[in-house]
Amino acid sequence: MSVTSSPARLVVLVSGAGTNLQALLDACADPSYGARVVAVGADRDDIEGLARAERAGVPTFVRKVSQFTSREDWDRAMADTVAAFDPDLVVSAGFMKLAGAEFLARFPGRYVNTHPALLPAFPGMHGAADALEHGVKVAGATLFVVDPGVDTGPIIAQRAVPVEPEDDVESLHERIKVAEREMLVEAVGRIAREGLVVTGRKVRYGSAGK
Ligand code: GRF
């Protein structure tokens, strides 16, 4: 994908605390970062992620699945709303819903998701808990281009963290999230400034032909 706006226009989707969103908002305060958050969307009300956006003066929207007669209608409404902000990149940052076919078709190669595990290990809703349960010694985070599967898309960036003997899910997830935020900020900035080329499963920063 190539970025047409300068700074690049980001729409960020959240479902919870929004610490990844906050890391992006903070990074975007520096003009040299090359991106700005033009909207924040959520699938639920009353979450800190939306409050963070409001404090930063960023427009927000909420589309709940329960407001629509079908999952497809919700998906189309999400796609329409996101598209209205004309994003160069859509970032799922702790957004706990799978995008459907319509959404993916509207933002091909432009929808990325951060996941709290070293994919392809431990996809799904409980990456950190599943890694801990499995007894791995190294955990981490992955940023990938969303495809129709569950956490199966081409990998953009990964960060590893150690699993400590005394870890519980909370302590491990918090350690992962520190690394995850750094990974997200670095990768989104590079995508904004350089673009992203996806060839099969291989991903590199840059633009086609360069
Ligand atoms: C992140 O670890 C994300 O990968 C996972 O949920 C967490 C969201 O954290 N899906 P936050 O809302 O950005 O603080």
Coordinates of C-alpha atoms and ligand atoms in Angstrom, one line a residue:
M1 CA 0.0 0.0 0.0
S2 CA 1.1 3.6 -0.5
V3 CA 0.2 6.4 1.7
T4 CA -1.4 9.4 -0.1
S5 CA -1.9 11.8 2.7
S6 CA 0.9 13.7 4.6
P7 CA 0.6 13.2 7.5
A8 CA -0.9 9.8 7.0
R9 CA -4.5 9.5 8.1
L10 CA -5.1 6.8 10.8
V11 CA -8.4 5.4 12.0
V12 CA -7.9 3.4 15.2
L13 CA -10.5 0.8 16.4
V14 CA -10.6 0.0 20.1
S15 CA -12.7 -2.1 22.6
G16 CA -11.1 -1.4 25.9
A17 CA -8.4 0.5 27.8
G18 CA -6.8 2.0 24.7
T19 CA -3.2 2.1 25.9
N20 CA -2.1 1.2 22.3
L21 CA -4.2 4.0 21.0
Q22 CA -2.7 6.4 23.6
A23 CA 0.8 5.4 22.4
L24 CA -0.2 6.3 18.8
L25 CA -1.8 9.6 19.9
D26 CA 1.4 10.5 21.8
A27 CA 3.6 9.6 18.8
C28 CA 1.4 11.6 16.4
A29 CA 2.0 14.8 18.5
D30 CA 5.5 14.9 16.9
P31 CA 5.1 16.2 13.3
S32 CA 8.1 14.1 12.2
Y33 CA 6.2 10.9 13.0
G34 CA 4.2 11.4 9.8
A35 CA 0.8 10.3 10.9
R36 CA -2.3 11.6 12.7
V37 CA -5.3 9.9 14.2
V38 CA -8.3 11.3 12.4
A39 CA -10.9 9.1 14.2
V40 CA -11.4 6.4 16.8
G41 CA -14.1 3.8 16.5
A42 CA -15.4 1.3 19.0
D43 CA -17.9 -1.6 19.2
R44 CA -19.1 -0.5 22.7
D45 CA -19.6 2.6 24.9
D46 CA -18.0 3.7 28.1
I47 CA -14.5 2.6 27.5
E48 CA -11.3 4.3 28.4
G49 CA -10.2 4.1 24.7
L50 CA -13.0 6.4 23.7
A51 CA -12.3 8.8 26.6
R52 CA -8.6 9.0 25.5
A53 CA -9.7 10.0 22.0
E54 CA -12.1 12.6 23.3
R55 CA -9.4 14.1 25.6
A56 CA -7.2 14.3 22.5
G57 CA -9.9 16.1 20.5
V58 CA -10.2 13.2 18.1
P59 CA -13.7 12.4 16.6
T60 CA -15.2 9.1 17.9
F61 CA -17.9 6.7 16.7
V62 CA -19.5 3.6 18.2
R63 CA -21.2 0.9 16.1
K64 CA -22.5 -2.0 18.3
V65 CA -23.3 -5.3 16.7
S66 CA -26.6 -5.3 18.7
Q67 CA -27.7 -2.1 16.9
F68 CA -27.9 -4.0 13.6
T69 CA -30.1 -6.8 12.3
S70 CA -27.1 -8.8 11.0
R71 CA -23.4 -9.1 11.4
E72 CA -23.1 -8.2 7.7
D73 CA -25.0 -4.9 8.3
W74 CA -22.8 -4.1 11.2
D75 CA -19.7 -4.8 9.1
R76 CA -21.0 -2.6 6.3
A77 CA -21.8 0.3 8.8
M78 CA -18.3 0.0 10.2
A79 CA -16.8 0.1 6.7
D80 CA -18.9 3.1 5.7
T81 CA -18.1 5.0 8.8
V82 CA -14.4 4.3 8.7
A83 CA -14.3 5.1 4.9
A84 CA -15.9 8.5 5.6
F85 CA -12.7 9.5 7.4
D86 CA -10.6 8.6 4.3
P87 CA -7.9 6.7 6.1
D88 CA -4.6 5.7 4.7
L89 CA -4.4 3.0 7.4
V90 CA -6.9 1.4 9.8
V91 CA -5.4 0.1 13.0
S92 CA -7.2 -2.4 15.2
A93 CA -5.6 -1.8 18.6
G94 CA -7.4 -4.0 21.1
F95 CA -10.5 -4.1 18.9
M96 CA -12.2 -7.3 19.9
K97 CA -14.3 -7.9 16.8
L98 CA -13.4 -9.7 13.6
A99 CA -13.9 -7.7 10.4
G100 CA -16.1 -9.2 7.8
A101 CA -15.7 -9.6 4.1
E102 CA -17.1 -6.1 3.2
F103 CA -14.8 -4.3 5.6
L104 CA -11.7 -6.2 4.4
A105 CA -12.6 -5.5 0.7
R106 CA -12.9 -1.8 1.5
F107 CA -9.5 -1.5 3.0
P108 CA -7.3 -4.1 1.2
G109 CA -3.8 -4.2 2.7
R110 CA -4.7 -1.2 4.9
Y111 CA -6.2 -2.9 7.9
V112 CA -3.7 -4.0 10.5
N113 CA -4.1 -5.6 13.9
T114 CA -2.0 -5.9 17.0
H115 CA -2.1 -9.3 18.8
P116 CA -0.6 -10.1 22.2
A117 CA 1.3 -13.3 21.2
L118 CA 4.0 -14.4 18.8
L119 CA 1.9 -15.5 15.9
P120 CA 1.3 -18.0 14.4
A121 CA 1.3 -19.3 18.0
F122 CA -1.7 -18.6 20.2
P123 CA -4.2 -16.8 17.8
G124 CA -7.6 -15.8 19.1
M125 CA -9.0 -13.9 22.0
H126 CA -6.6 -15.1 24.8
G127 CA -3.1 -14.9 23.3
A128 CA -1.3 -14.1 26.5
A129 CA -3.2 -16.5 28.7
D130 CA -2.8 -19.3 26.1
A131 CA 0.9 -18.7 25.9
L132 CA 1.3 -18.8 29.7
E133 CA -0.9 -22.0 30.0
H134 CA 1.3 -23.6 27.3
G135 CA 4.4 -22.9 29.4
V136 CA 6.4 -21.0 26.8
K137 CA 9.5 -19.1 28.0
V138 CA 9.2 -16.4 25.4
A139 CA 6.0 -14.5 24.7
G140 CA 5.4 -11.3 22.7
A141 CA 3.3 -9.3 20.3
T142 CA 2.6 -9.3 16.6
L143 CA 1.4 -6.7 14.2
F144 CA -0.1 -8.1 11.0
V145 CA -2.1 -7.2 7.9
V146 CA -5.6 -8.5 8.6
D147 CA -6.9 -11.3 6.2
P148 CA -10.1 -13.3 6.4
G149 CA -8.6 -15.7 9.0
V150 CA -8.3 -15.3 12.7
D151 CA -4.9 -13.7 13.3
T152 CA -3.5 -15.4 10.2
G153 CA -2.5 -12.4 8.1
P154 CA 1.0 -11.5 6.8
I155 CA 3.3 -10.4 9.7
I156 CA 4.6 -6.8 9.7
A157 CA 6.5 -6.7 13.1
Q158 CA 7.0 -8.8 16.2
R159 CA 8.5 -8.1 19.7
A160 CA 9.5 -10.8 22.2
V161 CA 9.4 -10.6 26.0
P162 CA 10.5 -13.2 28.6
V163 CA 8.0 -15.2 30.6
E164 CA 9.0 -15.1 34.3
P165 CA 8.4 -18.0 36.6
E166 CA 6.1 -16.0 38.9
D167 CA 4.0 -14.6 36.0
D168 CA 0.2 -14.7 36.1
V169 CA -1.8 -13.7 33.0
E170 CA -2.0 -10.0 34.1
S171 CA 1.7 -9.6 34.7
L172 CA 2.6 -11.3 31.5
H173 CA 0.0 -9.4 29.4
E174 CA 1.3 -6.1 30.9
R175 CA 4.9 -6.9 30.0
I176 CA 3.7 -7.9 26.5
K177 CA 1.7 -4.6 26.2
V178 CA 4.8 -2.5 26.9
A179 CA 6.6 -4.2 24.0
E180 CA 3.4 -4.2 21.9
R181 CA 3.0 -0.4 22.2
E182 CA 6.7 0.2 21.1
M183 CA 6.2 -2.2 18.2
L184 CA 3.0 -0.5 17.1
V185 CA 4.4 3.0 17.3
E186 CA 7.5 2.1 15.4
A187 CA 5.7 0.1 12.7
V188 CA 2.8 2.5 12.1
G189 CA 5.3 5.3 11.8
R190 CA 7.3 3.5 9.2
I191 CA 4.2 2.5 7.3
A192 CA 3.1 6.2 7.3
R193 CA 6.4 7.5 6.1
E194 CA 7.5 4.6 3.8
G195 CA 4.5 2.6 2.8
L196 CA 4.1 -1.2 3.0
V197 CA 4.6 -3.9 0.4
V198 CA 2.9 -7.2 0.9
T199 CA 4.0 -10.1 -1.4
G200 CA 2.3 -13.3 -0.4
R201 CA 3.2 -13.7 3.2
K202 CA 6.3 -11.4 3.0
V203 CA 6.0 -7.9 4.2
R204 CA 8.4 -5.0 3.9
Y205 CA 8.3 -1.3 4.4
G206 CA 8.5 0.8 1.2
S207 CA 6.5 1.2 -2.0
A208 CA 6.2 -1.2 -4.9
G209 CA 9.2 -0.8 -7.2
K210 CA 11.4 0.7 -4.5
Ligands
GRF1 C1 -3.7 -5.6 23.6 O1 -2.8 -6.5 24.2 C2 -4.2 -6.1 22.3 O2 -3.3 -6.8 21.5 C3 -5.2 -7.1 22.8 O3 -5.9 -6.4 23.9 C4 -4.9 -5.4 24.4 C5 -5.6 -4.1 24.3 O4 -4.9 -3.2 25.1 N1 -6.1 -7.6 21.8 P1 -5.3 -1.6 25.1 O5 -6.8 -1.5 25.0 O6 -4.6 -1.0 23.9 O7 -4.7 -1.1 26.3

